[in-house]
Amino acid sequence: MLEPLYTAAEMRAAEERYPGTVEELMERAGQAVARHALEDFGDARSFTVVCGAGSNGGDGRIAAQILEGAGRDVLVIDAKPEDEEKDLGDPDVLVDALFGTGFEGQPRPGAARLIEQMNSLGIPVLAVDLPSGVDASTGEVEGAAVDADMTVTFHAEKVGHYVTPGAYLVGYLEVEDIGLEPIETEHARVTREILELVPRRGPEDTKYTAGHVVVVGGSPGLTGAPCLSALAAMRADAGYVTLAGPEPAVQVFETWVLEAVKRALPATDGLVTEAAVDPVLELAAKAGAVAVGPGLGRSDGTKAFVRRLLTEAQLPVVVDGDALWELEPAEWPGPRVLTPHSGELGRLLGEEASWIDAHRLEAVRRAVQLFDCVVLLKGTGTLIAAPGKSVLVDGGHPSLATAGTGDVLTGIIGAFLAKGMEPRLATAAAATAHHWAAMEAGHEAGLVAGDLVDALPQALS
């Protein structure tokens, strides 16, 4: 359900517990690299192995010896001294053994030039442990970095293999056992098995006990978003959904979402106002969760409505879209799940979206510290963090980059919260179901958010 992801410090701790020698570990690592070089690049007759000064370079040198013993032409390049130009030859495959898990920050100028040379060859690259230039603990890339076709790592997957932008450079990932014992890690990758934790409707359930979600949203031109959230909540196995919004939006709700109960809310110019809080709290008193924000629109009235709803509602609330607009930390009486994309999180933290994209793990940690709740940062390699805990959802199917898919995710989270799941696990399970719905939909191109809704029952099966 949760596969460990190691930081550099955690890998050092695992290595320090090993009762044997460092040389034994390097020998096994080098053998694994050579085996994959021969098996996965079977037609290659020549290799250039670029070796740094540390243990990663040692792994590369052992691999080079084995490749030579297998009859391949091998050129070993030492990164030191850094001030001289390197001749990388004309190999079929390049093995990147420059930096390992201990790397952080920016490569020095000479190493950066060497990395640029490696990338410019235009041949397959096999990275040892991580592509050089990627921070193993964060996935950050602050300077030049190797763009690998395949990465062979040791003992376990690292955070940097899955957190972007570093994850974009890993290529196909293979994990090799070198004899280390597992240790507890701060971060984990979610597997599909987490969906087994989602409560299913049993013979004793009614439509109310199977999970009741109140979805609040809608404004002129944005009525589709709450409809998608409501439909997703139902397809995520909620037994009852109430869809609430301003009167003009409710007219659309009536024609699109037949199964949901509708409730018109006080509004001005098609946008809900603070006066809508009491009716929503009345609905929430009979529900298991609220989803607020899809298509809500932005005004002083919507901002006041969201602020009061979050400070007065006792039940779990998932906060998305326009409900995140100018959101401020407060003492909240119940669980809250924030689901920003990088632009929304940037506005909450006072940063540019580009900074969020470059520092995703740090950004989501800052958000958790600021709001003291579960935060899901959307994007490739969805990040989910809670106070004291962090997980990562592998995936981010490319077809999800289309309007409305975030609204679908909001509805799924709402359904799982309404079923009584612990907020962090509910959020991780929802993101996993969201990813697998995209897989089940089977569209390489042209997927729309409604396809996810239709595929959810199959993904949950």
Short mmCIF file of C-alpha atoms in Angstrom, two decimals:
data_model
loop_
_atom_site.label_atom_id
_atom_site.label_comp_id
_atom_site.label_asym_id
_atom_site.label_seq_id
_atom_site.Cartn_x
_atom_site.Cartn_y
_atom_site.Cartn_z
CA MET A 1 0.00 0.00 0.00
CA LEU A 2 2.84 2.40 0.89
CA GLU A 3 6.24 1.67 -0.62
CA PRO A 4 9.14 3.44 1.14
CA LEU A 5 10.98 6.23 -0.63
CA TYR A 6 14.45 6.99 0.75
CA THR A 7 16.23 10.29 1.20
CA ALA A 8 20.01 10.52 1.05
CA ALA A 9 20.22 10.58 4.86
CA GLU A 10 18.02 7.50 5.13
CA MET A 11 20.18 5.63 2.63
CA ARG A 12 23.29 6.53 4.64
CA ALA A 13 21.58 5.20 7.75
CA ALA A 14 20.73 1.93 6.01
CA GLU A 15 24.32 1.57 4.78
CA GLU A 16 25.73 2.29 8.24
CA ARG A 17 23.70 -0.61 9.63
CA TYR A 18 25.22 -3.02 7.13
CA PRO A 19 27.55 -5.42 9.00
CA GLY A 20 29.89 -5.95 6.05
CA THR A 21 32.16 -3.59 4.11
CA VAL A 22 31.50 -0.72 1.74
CA GLU A 23 33.49 -2.62 -0.88
CA GLU A 24 30.97 -5.48 -0.74
CA LEU A 25 28.10 -3.08 -1.40
CA MET A 26 29.96 -1.43 -4.28
CA GLU A 27 30.75 -4.81 -5.83
CA ARG A 28 27.08 -5.81 -5.82
CA ALA A 29 26.01 -2.43 -7.17
CA GLY A 30 28.58 -2.53 -9.97
CA GLN A 31 27.52 -6.05 -10.91
CA ALA A 32 23.89 -4.96 -11.09
CA VAL A 33 24.74 -2.01 -13.34
CA ALA A 34 26.80 -4.20 -15.68
CA ARG A 35 24.07 -6.83 -15.85
CA HIS A 36 21.46 -4.27 -16.88
CA ALA A 37 23.86 -2.69 -19.36
CA LEU A 38 24.30 -6.06 -21.04
CA GLU A 39 20.69 -7.20 -20.80
CA ASP A 40 18.82 -3.98 -21.53
CA PHE A 41 21.23 -2.68 -24.16
CA GLY A 42 22.09 -6.04 -25.65
CA ASP A 43 23.16 -4.73 -29.06
CA ALA A 44 25.63 -2.26 -27.59
CA ARG A 45 29.29 -3.09 -28.29
CA SER A 46 30.87 -0.02 -26.74
CA PHE A 47 30.31 1.88 -23.51
CA THR A 48 31.64 5.08 -22.01
CA VAL A 49 31.44 5.12 -18.21
CA VAL A 50 31.71 8.57 -16.60
CA CYS A 51 32.89 8.18 -13.01
CA GLY A 52 32.90 10.65 -10.15
CA ALA A 53 35.21 10.55 -7.18
CA GLY A 54 32.74 9.02 -4.71
CA SER A 55 31.14 5.62 -4.26
CA ASN A 56 28.91 6.19 -7.28
CA GLY A 57 32.05 6.39 -9.38
CA GLY A 58 33.28 3.24 -7.68
CA ASP A 59 30.10 1.44 -8.75
CA GLY A 60 30.75 2.63 -12.29
CA ARG A 61 34.35 1.43 -12.34
CA ILE A 62 33.32 -2.05 -11.19
CA ALA A 63 30.64 -2.12 -13.88
CA ALA A 64 33.25 -1.07 -16.46
CA GLN A 65 35.53 -3.97 -15.49
CA ILE A 66 32.69 -6.46 -15.87
CA LEU A 67 31.68 -5.00 -19.23
CA GLU A 68 35.28 -5.33 -20.44
CA GLY A 69 35.33 -8.93 -19.25
CA ALA A 70 32.19 -9.52 -21.32
CA GLY A 71 34.04 -8.44 -24.46
CA ARG A 72 32.72 -4.90 -24.77
CA ASP A 73 34.82 -1.86 -25.64
CA VAL A 74 34.84 0.36 -22.55
CA LEU A 75 36.14 3.89 -22.06
CA VAL A 76 36.31 5.09 -18.44
CA ILE A 77 36.23 8.85 -17.93
CA ASP A 78 37.31 10.29 -14.59
CA ALA A 79 35.50 13.48 -13.70
CA LYS A 80 38.62 14.81 -11.98
CA PRO A 81 40.26 17.10 -12.79
CA GLU A 82 37.20 19.19 -13.63
CA ASP A 83 39.00 21.90 -15.56
CA GLU A 84 39.99 19.74 -18.52
CA GLU A 85 37.85 18.91 -21.55
CA LYS A 86 36.81 15.26 -21.68
CA ASP A 87 36.75 13.09 -24.77
CA LEU A 88 33.74 10.82 -24.32
CA GLY A 89 34.47 8.83 -27.45
CA ASP A 90 31.77 7.47 -29.74
CA PRO A 91 30.03 4.80 -27.63
CA ASP A 92 26.75 3.01 -28.18
CA VAL A 93 25.71 3.61 -24.55
CA LEU A 94 26.87 6.02 -21.87
CA VAL A 95 26.89 5.02 -18.20
CA ASP A 96 26.42 7.97 -15.83
CA ALA A 97 28.26 7.26 -12.56
CA LEU A 98 29.17 10.86 -11.83
CA PHE A 99 27.04 11.75 -8.77
CA GLY A 100 25.08 9.54 -6.39
CA THR A 101 22.49 9.95 -3.66
CA GLY A 102 24.71 12.36 -1.72
CA PHE A 103 24.54 15.06 -4.38
CA GLU A 104 22.68 18.29 -3.68
CA GLY A 105 22.70 21.82 -5.03
CA GLN A 106 24.30 22.76 -8.36
CA PRO A 107 27.10 20.90 -10.12
CA ARG A 108 30.34 22.87 -10.24
CA PRO A 109 31.09 24.47 -13.64
CA GLY A 110 33.37 21.68 -14.83
CA ALA A 111 30.87 18.98 -13.85
CA ALA A 112 28.05 20.96 -15.47
CA ARG A 113 30.00 21.12 -18.74
CA LEU A 114 30.59 17.37 -18.54
CA ILE A 115 26.88 16.71 -17.99
CA GLU A 116 26.05 18.88 -20.98
CA GLN A 117 28.54 16.85 -23.04
CA MET A 118 26.90 13.63 -21.91
CA ASN A 119 23.44 14.85 -22.88
CA SER A 120 24.67 16.12 -26.25
CA LEU A 121 25.86 12.69 -27.44
CA GLY A 122 22.34 11.70 -28.39
CA ILE A 123 22.78 8.07 -27.31
CA PRO A 124 21.09 5.94 -24.62
CA VAL A 125 22.14 6.79 -21.07
CA LEU A 126 22.10 4.40 -18.13
CA ALA A 127 22.27 6.30 -14.80
CA VAL A 128 23.74 4.72 -11.69
CA ASP A 129 21.44 5.29 -8.69
CA LEU A 130 20.11 8.65 -9.95
CA PRO A 131 20.72 10.84 -12.98
CA SER A 132 23.60 13.12 -11.99
CA GLY A 133 22.33 16.55 -10.98
CA VAL A 134 19.09 15.28 -9.40
CA ASP A 135 18.74 15.68 -5.63
CA ALA A 136 17.86 12.25 -4.24
CA SER A 137 16.01 13.71 -1.25
CA THR A 138 13.81 16.27 -3.02
CA GLY A 139 13.77 15.68 -6.77
CA GLU A 140 15.04 19.22 -7.26
CA VAL A 141 17.30 20.08 -10.20
CA GLU A 142 19.16 23.33 -9.61
CA GLY A 143 21.55 23.16 -12.55
CA ALA A 144 22.68 20.80 -15.29
CA ALA A 145 21.38 17.23 -14.96
CA VAL A 146 21.71 14.03 -16.96
CA ASP A 147 18.65 13.00 -18.96
CA ALA A 148 18.70 9.22 -18.57
CA ASP A 149 16.87 6.53 -20.52
CA MET A 150 17.22 4.08 -17.64
CA THR A 151 18.25 4.28 -14.00
CA VAL A 152 19.51 1.37 -11.89
CA THR A 153 19.17 2.16 -8.19
CA PHE A 154 20.05 0.13 -5.13
CA HIS A 155 18.12 -1.15 -2.12
CA ALA A 156 15.00 0.98 -2.71
CA GLU A 157 13.51 3.84 -4.66
CA LYS A 158 14.51 7.36 -3.71
CA VAL A 159 12.34 10.45 -3.31
CA GLY A 160 14.12 12.04 -6.28
CA HIS A 161 13.01 9.22 -8.57
CA TYR A 162 9.39 10.29 -8.23
CA VAL A 163 9.26 14.00 -7.38
CA THR A 164 9.47 16.31 -10.38
CA PRO A 165 11.41 17.84 -11.99
CA GLY A 166 13.96 15.11 -11.21
CA ALA A 167 11.46 12.38 -11.99
CA TYR A 168 11.32 13.56 -15.60
CA LEU A 169 14.99 12.57 -16.06
CA VAL A 170 14.98 9.07 -14.56
CA GLY A 171 13.67 7.07 -17.50
CA TYR A 172 12.88 3.42 -16.83
CA LEU A 173 13.69 2.58 -13.20
CA GLU A 174 15.10 -0.70 -11.90
CA VAL A 175 15.71 -1.42 -8.20
CA GLU A 176 18.43 -3.89 -7.21
CA ASP A 177 18.86 -5.57 -3.82
CA ILE A 178 22.43 -5.21 -2.53
CA GLY A 179 21.91 -6.72 0.90
CA LEU A 180 20.71 -3.79 3.03
CA GLU A 181 17.95 -4.07 5.60
CA PRO A 182 14.91 -1.78 5.30
CA ILE A 183 14.47 1.15 7.67
CA GLU A 184 11.54 3.45 8.36
CA THR A 185 11.30 6.37 5.93
CA GLU A 186 9.54 9.72 6.07
CA HIS A 187 8.12 9.47 2.56
CA ALA A 188 6.30 6.71 0.73
CA ARG A 189 4.88 5.94 -2.68
CA VAL A 190 1.26 4.85 -2.82
CA THR A 191 0.35 1.65 -4.64
CA ARG A 192 -3.02 0.61 -6.01
CA GLU A 193 -3.56 -1.64 -2.98
CA ILE A 194 -4.59 1.45 -1.02
CA LEU A 195 -7.97 1.20 -2.75
CA GLU A 196 -8.64 -1.91 -0.69
CA LEU A 197 -9.05 0.42 2.31
CA VAL A 198 -11.98 2.26 0.75
CA PRO A 199 -15.20 1.10 2.47
CA ARG A 200 -17.62 -0.56 0.06
CA ARG A 201 -21.38 -0.59 0.42
CA GLY A 202 -22.46 -3.60 2.44
CA PRO A 203 -25.83 -5.35 2.84
CA GLU A 204 -26.53 -3.32 6.00
CA ASP A 205 -25.88 0.06 4.33
CA THR A 206 -28.44 2.60 3.27
CA LYS A 207 -27.88 5.50 0.90
CA TYR A 208 -27.13 7.65 3.93
CA THR A 209 -24.64 5.36 5.66
CA ALA A 210 -22.74 4.67 2.41
CA GLY A 211 -21.44 8.24 2.44
CA HIS A 212 -23.27 11.55 2.03
CA VAL A 213 -21.35 14.36 0.31
CA VAL A 214 -22.44 17.99 0.02
CA VAL A 215 -20.88 19.65 -3.04
CA VAL A 216 -20.96 23.45 -3.04
CA GLY A 217 -20.04 25.42 -6.14
CA GLY A 218 -21.18 26.91 -9.40
CA SER A 219 -21.36 30.42 -10.82
CA PRO A 220 -22.05 31.98 -14.24
CA GLY A 221 -20.07 30.06 -16.86
CA LEU A 222 -18.70 27.60 -14.32
CA THR A 223 -21.59 25.23 -13.66
CA GLY A 224 -19.86 22.17 -15.11
CA ALA A 225 -17.25 21.97 -12.35
CA PRO A 226 -19.58 21.17 -9.42
CA CYS A 227 -21.55 18.80 -11.64
CA LEU A 228 -18.38 16.82 -12.34
CA SER A 229 -17.55 16.75 -8.62
CA ALA A 230 -21.02 15.48 -7.75
CA LEU A 231 -20.99 12.82 -10.45
CA ALA A 232 -17.51 11.71 -9.38
CA ALA A 233 -18.60 11.43 -5.75
CA MET A 234 -21.44 9.13 -6.78
CA ARG A 235 -19.23 7.03 -9.04
CA ALA A 236 -16.74 6.82 -6.17
CA ASP A 237 -19.48 4.91 -4.33
CA ALA A 238 -21.04 7.66 -2.21
CA GLY A 239 -24.63 6.76 -1.45
CA TYR A 240 -26.05 10.29 -1.41
CA VAL A 241 -24.94 13.59 -2.89
CA THR A 242 -26.40 17.03 -2.33
CA LEU A 243 -25.42 19.63 -4.93
CA ALA A 244 -25.76 23.22 -3.74
CA GLY A 245 -25.17 26.48 -5.55
CA PRO A 246 -26.76 29.77 -6.66
CA GLU A 247 -30.19 29.53 -8.26
CA PRO A 248 -29.02 29.97 -11.91
CA ALA A 249 -26.50 27.17 -11.41
CA VAL A 250 -29.11 24.90 -9.85
CA GLN A 251 -31.11 25.09 -13.07
CA VAL A 252 -28.13 23.52 -14.84
CA PHE A 253 -27.63 20.99 -12.05
CA GLU A 254 -31.22 19.79 -12.53
CA THR A 255 -30.61 18.87 -16.16
CA TRP A 256 -27.16 17.31 -15.83
CA VAL A 257 -26.95 15.54 -12.48
CA LEU A 258 -30.20 13.64 -12.15
CA GLU A 259 -29.26 11.55 -9.11
CA ALA A 260 -28.18 14.38 -6.80
CA VAL A 261 -30.46 16.38 -4.53
CA LYS A 262 -30.24 20.11 -5.32
CA ARG A 263 -30.32 23.14 -3.05
CA ALA A 264 -30.33 26.79 -4.13
CA LEU A 265 -28.19 29.11 -2.01
CA PRO A 266 -28.35 32.88 -1.38
CA ALA A 267 -26.39 34.67 -4.08
CA THR A 268 -25.68 38.06 -5.59
CA ASP A 269 -25.04 38.36 -9.34
CA GLY A 270 -24.83 34.56 -9.55
CA LEU A 271 -22.18 34.22 -6.78
CA VAL A 272 -22.93 32.78 -3.36
CA THR A 273 -22.67 35.12 -0.39
CA GLU A 274 -21.92 34.75 3.30
CA ALA A 275 -25.66 34.24 3.82
CA ALA A 276 -25.23 30.79 2.25
CA VAL A 277 -23.26 29.50 5.25
CA ASP A 278 -26.25 28.60 7.42
CA PRO A 279 -28.07 26.63 4.69
CA VAL A 280 -24.88 24.71 3.88
CA LEU A 281 -24.26 23.97 7.58
CA GLU A 282 -27.83 22.70 7.78
CA LEU A 283 -27.12 20.32 4.88
CA ALA A 284 -23.76 19.36 6.36
CA ALA A 285 -25.39 18.31 9.63
CA LYS A 286 -26.75 15.25 7.83
CA ALA A 287 -23.63 14.58 5.72
CA GLY A 288 -20.22 12.99 6.11
CA ALA A 289 -18.18 15.52 4.14
CA VAL A 290 -18.37 18.76 2.19
CA ALA A 291 -16.59 19.59 -1.07
CA VAL A 292 -16.42 23.34 -1.66
CA GLY A 293 -14.96 25.41 -4.45
CA PRO A 294 -15.56 23.89 -7.90
CA GLY A 295 -16.74 26.72 -10.13
CA LEU A 296 -17.58 28.83 -7.07
CA GLY A 297 -16.33 32.08 -8.59
CA ARG A 298 -14.49 34.87 -6.80
CA SER A 299 -15.92 37.81 -4.92
CA ASP A 300 -15.82 39.28 -1.44
CA GLY A 301 -19.00 37.32 -0.78
CA THR A 302 -17.58 33.95 -1.84
CA LYS A 303 -14.44 34.63 0.20
CA ALA A 304 -16.49 35.41 3.31
CA PHE A 305 -18.64 32.33 2.70
CA VAL A 306 -15.63 30.01 2.49
CA ARG A 307 -13.96 31.53 5.55
CA ARG A 308 -17.05 31.07 7.73
CA LEU A 309 -17.85 27.61 6.39
CA LEU A 310 -14.36 26.35 7.17
CA THR A 311 -14.34 27.84 10.67
CA GLU A 312 -17.80 26.53 11.60
CA ALA A 313 -18.28 23.17 9.85
CA GLN A 314 -17.44 20.29 12.19
CA LEU A 315 -17.15 17.63 9.49
CA PRO A 316 -14.31 17.04 6.93
CA VAL A 317 -14.14 19.56 4.08
CA VAL A 318 -12.18 19.28 0.84
CA VAL A 319 -11.25 22.74 -0.45
CA ASP A 320 -10.62 23.21 -4.17
CA GLY A 321 -10.62 25.74 -6.97
CA ASP A 322 -12.04 29.15 -6.14
CA ALA A 323 -12.42 28.25 -2.45
CA LEU A 324 -8.61 28.44 -2.28
CA TRP A 325 -8.65 32.04 -3.49
CA GLU A 326 -7.04 34.26 -0.82
CA LEU A 327 -7.54 31.49 1.74
CA GLU A 328 -6.01 32.32 5.11
CA PRO A 329 -4.96 30.02 7.96
CA ALA A 330 -7.46 29.69 10.79
CA GLU A 331 -8.50 27.46 13.66
CA TRP A 332 -10.65 24.85 11.92
CA PRO A 333 -12.87 22.54 13.99
CA GLY A 334 -12.68 19.59 11.60
CA PRO A 335 -10.33 17.97 9.07
CA ARG A 336 -9.54 20.01 5.97
CA VAL A 337 -7.98 18.87 2.67
CA LEU A 338 -6.58 21.55 0.35
CA THR A 339 -6.06 20.53 -3.29
CA PRO A 340 -4.14 23.28 -5.12
CA HIS A 341 -2.26 23.13 -8.37
CA SER A 342 1.09 24.92 -8.53
CA GLY A 343 -0.44 28.30 -9.45
CA GLU A 344 -2.94 28.20 -6.58
CA LEU A 345 -0.32 27.04 -4.09
CA GLY A 346 2.04 29.74 -5.31
CA ARG A 347 -0.54 32.41 -4.52
CA LEU A 348 -1.12 30.93 -1.05
CA LEU A 349 2.62 30.90 -0.29
CA GLY A 350 3.54 34.15 -2.03
CA GLU A 351 5.64 32.37 -4.66
CA GLU A 352 5.58 32.07 -8.43
CA ALA A 353 4.15 28.87 -9.91
CA SER A 354 7.56 28.21 -11.47
CA TRP A 355 9.12 28.16 -8.00
CA ILE A 356 6.50 25.67 -6.81
CA ASP A 357 7.22 23.42 -9.80
CA ALA A 358 10.94 23.49 -9.04
CA HIS A 359 10.54 22.89 -5.26
CA ARG A 360 7.44 20.74 -4.97
CA LEU A 361 8.35 18.91 -1.79
CA GLU A 362 9.40 22.07 0.03
CA ALA A 363 6.28 23.85 -1.18
CA VAL A 364 3.84 21.24 0.09
CA ARG A 365 5.66 21.09 3.43
CA ARG A 366 5.34 24.86 3.77
CA ALA A 367 1.64 24.66 3.00
CA VAL A 368 1.09 21.99 5.65
CA GLN A 369 2.98 24.06 8.20
CA LEU A 370 0.94 27.15 7.31
CA PHE A 371 -2.53 25.60 7.25
CA ASP A 372 -2.01 22.62 9.60
CA CYS A 373 -4.04 20.23 7.47
CA VAL A 374 -3.75 17.75 4.61
CA VAL A 375 -2.47 19.32 1.38
CA LEU A 376 -2.53 17.65 -2.03
CA LEU A 377 -0.34 19.30 -4.66
CA LYS A 378 -1.58 18.33 -8.10
CA GLY A 379 0.69 17.45 -10.98
CA THR A 380 2.90 14.62 -12.17
CA GLY A 381 3.83 12.72 -9.06
CA THR A 382 0.98 14.04 -6.92
CA LEU A 383 2.24 15.01 -3.47
CA ILE A 384 0.11 14.53 -0.37
CA ALA A 385 1.33 15.81 2.97
CA ALA A 386 -0.12 16.08 6.44
CA PRO A 387 1.35 17.34 9.71
CA GLY A 388 4.28 15.06 10.44
CA LYS A 389 3.66 12.80 7.44
CA SER A 390 4.20 12.86 3.70
CA VAL A 391 3.35 10.50 0.88
CA LEU A 392 3.56 10.62 -2.89
CA VAL A 393 1.15 9.25 -5.45
CA ASP A 394 3.00 7.85 -8.41
CA GLY A 395 1.36 8.68 -11.69
CA GLY A 396 0.04 11.90 -13.10
CA HIS A 397 -1.19 10.33 -16.34
CA PRO A 398 -0.58 12.82 -19.20
CA SER A 399 -4.21 12.58 -20.30
CA LEU A 400 -5.26 14.19 -16.99
CA ALA A 401 -3.96 17.54 -18.23
CA THR A 402 -7.40 18.69 -19.30
CA ALA A 403 -10.11 20.90 -17.81
CA GLY A 404 -12.35 19.35 -15.19
CA THR A 405 -10.16 16.50 -14.00
CA GLY A 406 -9.40 18.38 -10.79
CA ASP A 407 -13.13 18.69 -10.12
CA VAL A 408 -13.43 14.92 -10.51
CA LEU A 409 -10.65 14.44 -7.96
CA THR A 410 -12.45 16.73 -5.51
CA GLY A 411 -15.59 14.61 -5.74
CA ILE A 412 -13.65 11.39 -5.13
CA ILE A 413 -11.93 12.83 -2.06
CA GLY A 414 -15.29 14.01 -0.76
CA ALA A 415 -16.77 10.54 -1.20
CA PHE A 416 -13.92 8.80 0.63
CA LEU A 417 -14.01 11.34 3.47
CA ALA A 418 -17.76 10.85 3.78
CA LYS A 419 -17.17 7.11 4.13
CA GLY A 420 -15.12 7.84 7.24
CA MET A 421 -11.59 7.34 5.94
CA GLU A 422 -8.72 9.08 7.73
CA PRO A 423 -8.13 12.31 5.74
CA ARG A 424 -4.57 11.62 4.54
CA LEU A 425 -5.41 8.06 3.45
CA ALA A 426 -8.69 9.21 1.91
CA THR A 427 -6.80 11.78 -0.14
CA ALA A 428 -4.11 9.33 -1.21
CA ALA A 429 -6.71 6.71 -2.15
CA ALA A 430 -8.68 9.28 -4.12
CA ALA A 431 -5.62 10.41 -6.07
CA THR A 432 -4.82 6.76 -6.80
CA ALA A 433 -8.36 6.06 -8.00
CA HIS A 434 -8.15 9.21 -10.14
CA HIS A 435 -4.93 8.00 -11.78
CA TRP A 436 -6.26 4.51 -12.40
CA ALA A 437 -9.50 5.84 -13.83
CA ALA A 438 -7.39 7.59 -16.45
CA MET A 439 -5.63 4.29 -17.14
CA GLU A 440 -8.92 2.39 -17.33
CA ALA A 441 -10.45 4.98 -19.66
CA GLY A 442 -7.92 3.84 -22.24
CA HIS A 443 -7.54 7.13 -24.12
CA GLU A 444 -4.02 7.97 -25.28
CA ALA A 445 -5.40 11.30 -26.45
CA GLY A 446 -8.68 13.14 -26.23
CA LEU A 447 -9.68 12.13 -22.70
CA VAL A 448 -12.20 14.47 -21.09
CA ALA A 449 -13.11 14.70 -17.42
CA GLY A 450 -16.39 12.86 -17.95
CA ASP A 451 -14.43 9.82 -19.14
CA LEU A 452 -12.82 9.63 -15.70
CA VAL A 453 -16.22 9.64 -14.03
CA ASP A 454 -17.39 6.76 -16.20
CA ALA A 455 -14.20 4.77 -15.54
CA LEU A 456 -14.21 5.19 -11.76
CA PRO A 457 -16.28 2.06 -10.92
CA GLN A 458 -13.85 -0.09 -12.92
CA ALA A 459 -10.82 1.60 -11.32
CA LEU A 460 -12.25 0.94 -7.86
CA SER A 461 -12.84 -2.70 -8.74
#
